[in-house]
Coordinates of C-alpha atoms in Angstrom, one line a residue:
X1 CA 212.0 73.7 185.6
X2 CA 208.8 74.5 187.8
X3 CA 208.0 76.5 184.9
X4 CA 208.4 73.6 182.3
X5 CA 206.2 71.7 184.5
X6 CA 203.5 74.3 184.6
X7 CA 203.6 74.6 180.9
X8 CA 203.5 71.1 180.3
X9 CA 200.4 70.5 182.9
X10 CA 198.7 73.3 180.8
X11 CA 199.3 71.6 177.6
X12 CA 198.0 68.5 179.2
X13 CA 194.9 70.0 180.4
X14 CA 194.2 71.9 177.2
X15 CA 194.8 68.8 175.2
X16 CA 192.4 66.8 177.3
X17 CA 190.2 69.4 176.9
X18 CA 189.6 69.5 173.2
X19 CA 189.9 65.6 173.7
X20 CA 186.7 65.6 175.4
X21 CA 185.0 68.6 173.5
X22 CA 185.3 66.8 170.1
X23 CA 183.9 63.8 171.5
X24 CA 181.0 65.3 172.5
X25 CA 180.9 66.7 169.4
X26 CA 181.7 63.3 167.7
X27 CA 178.6 62.0 169.8
X28 CA 176.7 64.8 168.9
X29 CA 177.6 64.8 164.8
X30 CA 176.3 60.7 165.2
X31 CA 173.1 61.4 166.4
X32 CA 172.4 64.1 163.8
X33 CA 173.4 61.9 161.1
X34 CA 171.5 59.2 162.8
X35 CA 168.2 61.1 162.5
X36 CA 169.1 62.8 159.5
X37 CA 169.0 59.2 157.6
X38 CA 165.4 58.4 159.3
X39 CA 164.4 61.7 158.2
X40 CA 165.5 60.8 154.6
X41 CA 163.9 57.1 154.8
X42 CA 160.5 59.1 155.9
X43 CA 161.0 61.6 152.7
X44 CA 161.2 58.3 150.4
X45 CA 158.1 56.8 151.9
X46 CA 156.1 60.4 151.7
X47 CA 157.5 60.7 147.6
X48 CA 156.5 57.1 147.1
X49 CA 153.1 57.3 148.5
X50 CA 152.3 60.7 147.4
X51 CA 153.1 59.3 144.0
X52 CA 150.7 56.0 144.2
X53 CA 148.4 58.7 145.8
X54 CA 148.4 61.0 142.7
X55 CA 148.3 57.6 140.6
X56 CA 145.1 56.1 142.3
X57 CA 143.5 59.5 141.8
X58 CA 144.0 59.6 138.1
X59 CA 143.0 55.6 137.9
X60 CA 139.6 56.4 140.0
X61 CA 138.5 59.1 137.8
X62 CA 139.3 57.0 134.9
X63 CA 137.8 53.7 136.4
X64 CA 134.1 55.6 136.8
X65 CA 134.2 56.5 133.3
X66 CA 135.5 53.1 132.0
X67 CA 132.5 51.3 133.5
X68 CA 129.7 53.8 132.6
X69 CA 130.8 53.7 129.0
X70 CA 131.0 49.8 129.1
X71 CA 127.6 49.6 130.7
X72 CA 126.1 52.3 127.7
X73 CA 127.7 50.0 125.6
X74 CA 126.0 46.5 125.7
X75 CA 124.0 47.0 129.3
X76 CA 126.4 44.6 131.0
X77 CA 124.9 44.8 134.8
X78 CA 128.5 44.2 136.1
X79 CA 129.9 47.7 135.2
X80 CA 126.6 49.4 136.5
X81 CA 127.3 47.5 140.0
X82 CA 131.3 48.2 139.8
X83 CA 130.3 52.1 138.9
X84 CA 128.1 52.2 142.1
X85 CA 130.3 50.2 144.5
X86 CA 132.9 52.8 143.7
X87 CA 130.8 55.7 144.0
X88 CA 128.7 54.6 147.3
X89 CA 131.0 51.9 148.8
X90 CA 134.8 52.3 148.1
X91 CA 135.0 55.7 147.7
X92 CA 138.7 55.5 146.8
X93 CA 139.0 59.3 145.8
X94 CA 137.4 60.3 149.0
X95 CA 140.0 58.0 150.8
X96 CA 142.8 59.7 149.1
X97 CA 142.0 63.3 149.5
X98 CA 142.0 62.3 153.4
X99 CA 144.9 60.8 153.4
X100 CA 146.4 63.5 151.5
X101 CA 145.5 65.7 154.1
X102 CA 147.0 63.6 156.7
X103 CA 150.2 63.8 155.2
X104 CA 149.9 67.3 155.1
X105 CA 149.8 68.0 151.4
X106 CA 149.9 72.1 150.4
X107 CA 146.5 73.7 150.3
X108 CA 147.3 74.6 146.6
X109 CA 147.6 70.8 145.8
X110 CA 144.6 69.9 147.6
X111 CA 142.8 72.6 145.6
X112 CA 143.6 70.8 142.4
X113 CA 142.4 67.3 143.6
X114 CA 139.2 69.2 144.9
X115 CA 138.3 70.9 141.8
X116 CA 139.0 67.3 139.8
X117 CA 136.6 65.9 142.3
X118 CA 134.0 68.4 142.1
X119 CA 133.9 68.3 138.1
X120 CA 133.7 64.2 138.8
X121 CA 131.2 64.6 140.9
X122 CA 128.9 66.6 138.6
X123 CA 129.4 64.1 136.0
X124 CA 127.6 61.9 138.0
X125 CA 124.0 63.1 136.9
X126 CA 124.7 63.0 133.4
X127 CA 126.1 59.2 133.5
X128 CA 122.7 58.5 135.9
X129 CA 120.9 59.8 133.2
X130 CA 123.0 57.2 130.6
X131 CA 122.0 54.7 132.7
X132 CA 118.4 55.3 132.8
X133 CA 118.3 55.6 129.2
X134 CA 120.1 52.3 129.5
X135 CA 117.0 50.7 131.5
X136 CA 114.6 51.9 129.1
X137 CA 116.6 50.6 126.1
X138 CA 117.7 53.6 124.7
X139 CA 121.2 53.0 124.4
X140 CA 121.6 55.9 121.4
X141 CA 120.8 58.4 124.1
X142 CA 122.7 56.6 127.2
X143 CA 126.0 56.7 124.3
X144 CA 125.6 60.1 123.2
X145 CA 125.9 61.2 126.7
X146 CA 128.8 59.4 127.8
X147 CA 130.6 59.7 124.4
X148 CA 129.6 63.2 123.5
X149 CA 131.7 66.4 123.7
X150 CA 130.3 67.7 126.6
X151 CA 131.2 64.8 128.7
X152 CA 134.6 64.4 127.1
X153 CA 135.4 68.2 127.9
X154 CA 134.6 67.2 131.7
X155 CA 136.9 64.2 131.4
X156 CA 139.6 66.3 129.9
X157 CA 139.1 69.1 132.8
X158 CA 139.4 66.5 135.4
X159 CA 142.6 65.0 134.1
X160 CA 144.0 68.3 133.8
X161 CA 143.7 69.2 137.4
X162 CA 144.6 65.7 138.2
X163 CA 147.9 66.1 135.8
X164 CA 148.9 69.2 137.2
X165 CA 148.4 67.8 140.7
X166 CA 151.0 64.7 140.1
X167 CA 153.3 67.6 138.6
X168 CA 153.1 70.1 141.7
X169 CA 153.4 66.9 144.2
X170 CA 156.3 65.0 142.3
X171 CA 158.1 68.4 142.5
X172 CA 157.6 69.0 145.7
X173 CA 158.4 65.6 146.9
X174 CA 161.6 65.3 144.8
X175 CA 162.4 68.7 146.3
X176 CA 161.7 67.5 150.1
X177 CA 163.7 64.3 149.1
X178 CA 167.0 66.2 148.0
X179 CA 166.8 68.4 150.9
X180 CA 167.1 65.1 153.0
X181 CA 170.1 63.8 151.0
X182 CA 171.4 67.3 151.6
X183 CA 171.3 67.3 155.1
X184 CA 172.7 63.9 155.3
X185 CA 175.8 64.6 153.0
X186 CA 176.5 67.7 155.4
X187 CA 175.9 65.7 158.7
X188 CA 178.5 63.1 157.2
X189 CA 180.7 65.7 156.2
X190 CA 180.9 67.7 159.7
X191 CA 181.1 63.8 161.2
X192 CA 184.4 63.0 159.1
X193 CA 186.0 66.3 159.9
X194 CA 185.4 65.2 163.6
X195 CA 186.8 62.1 163.3
X196 CA 190.0 63.7 161.6
X197 CA 190.4 66.4 164.2
X198 CA 189.7 63.9 167.2
X199 CA 192.5 61.4 165.4
X200 CA 194.8 64.9 165.2
X201 CA 194.6 65.7 168.8
X202 CA 195.0 62.2 169.9
X203 CA 198.1 61.8 167.9
X204 CA 199.6 65.1 169.1
X205 CA 198.6 63.8 172.7
X206 CA 200.5 60.5 172.0
X207 CA 203.4 62.8 170.3
X208 CA 203.8 65.4 172.8
X209 CA 203.5 62.7 176.0
X210 CA 206.1 60.8 174.1
X211 CA 208.7 63.6 173.4
X212 CA 208.3 65.7 176.9
X213 CA 207.0 62.9 179.5
X214 CA 208.2 59.1 178.8
X215 CA 211.3 59.9 176.9
X216 CA 212.8 62.2 179.9
X217 CA 211.4 59.6 182.1
X218 CA 213.1 57.1 180.4
X219 CA 216.4 59.2 180.5
X220 CA 216.2 59.7 184.1
X221 CA 215.6 56.0 184.9
X222 CA 219.1 55.4 182.9
X223 CA 220.8 57.6 184.7
X224 CA 219.7 56.8 188.0
X225 CA 220.8 53.2 186.8
X226 CA 224.2 54.6 186.1
X227 CA 224.7 56.1 189.4
X228 CA 223.2 53.2 191.2
X229 CA 226.2 51.3 189.7
X230 CA 228.7 53.2 190.7
X231 CA 229.5 55.2 187.6

């Protein structure tokens, strides 16, 4: 009897230990899954922002080209003012590059942006000459400068680097996002497994307690009642 009681005590302790252990594991899994979800949200936000920055870089480059070309067509001062406002005040491209650095974009992606920006900056003297020609009413020269093969070649080169940046950036951002999804999935899997194991341990504990402790006590109680009744 003593041996049996010792065995039951040991089993109870083991089941109790496993119960506490898996509760701790469950808590850890919940924290991990919660953090994974937060990282997933951040990855999605980064992905969206990177995409927006890529589009902004492309649009900003097109914007300057469009404004200078519109100006040399008819000499409308609005386009002249828009051009220089972007170059000297708004500086959308510079702000996009700064934000990319803040987001820790890889060096190879930043190099592509810097190359496109460098070529775009080299266009400014040509564009200035074209605008000066407009001031001198020499529209033919102005149009030749910003619609010629040399200018078009620079524009295509700029957009080539921008497109290359967008592909590299979108591929990387998608990869980061998919990794976070994978981490969330793994965390949820371990969480479900832990819950199942915890349920099995508690069910085993209940069945064991019912079979080995409660039923014998009920039987013992019935025996004592029988003895008390004088049987």
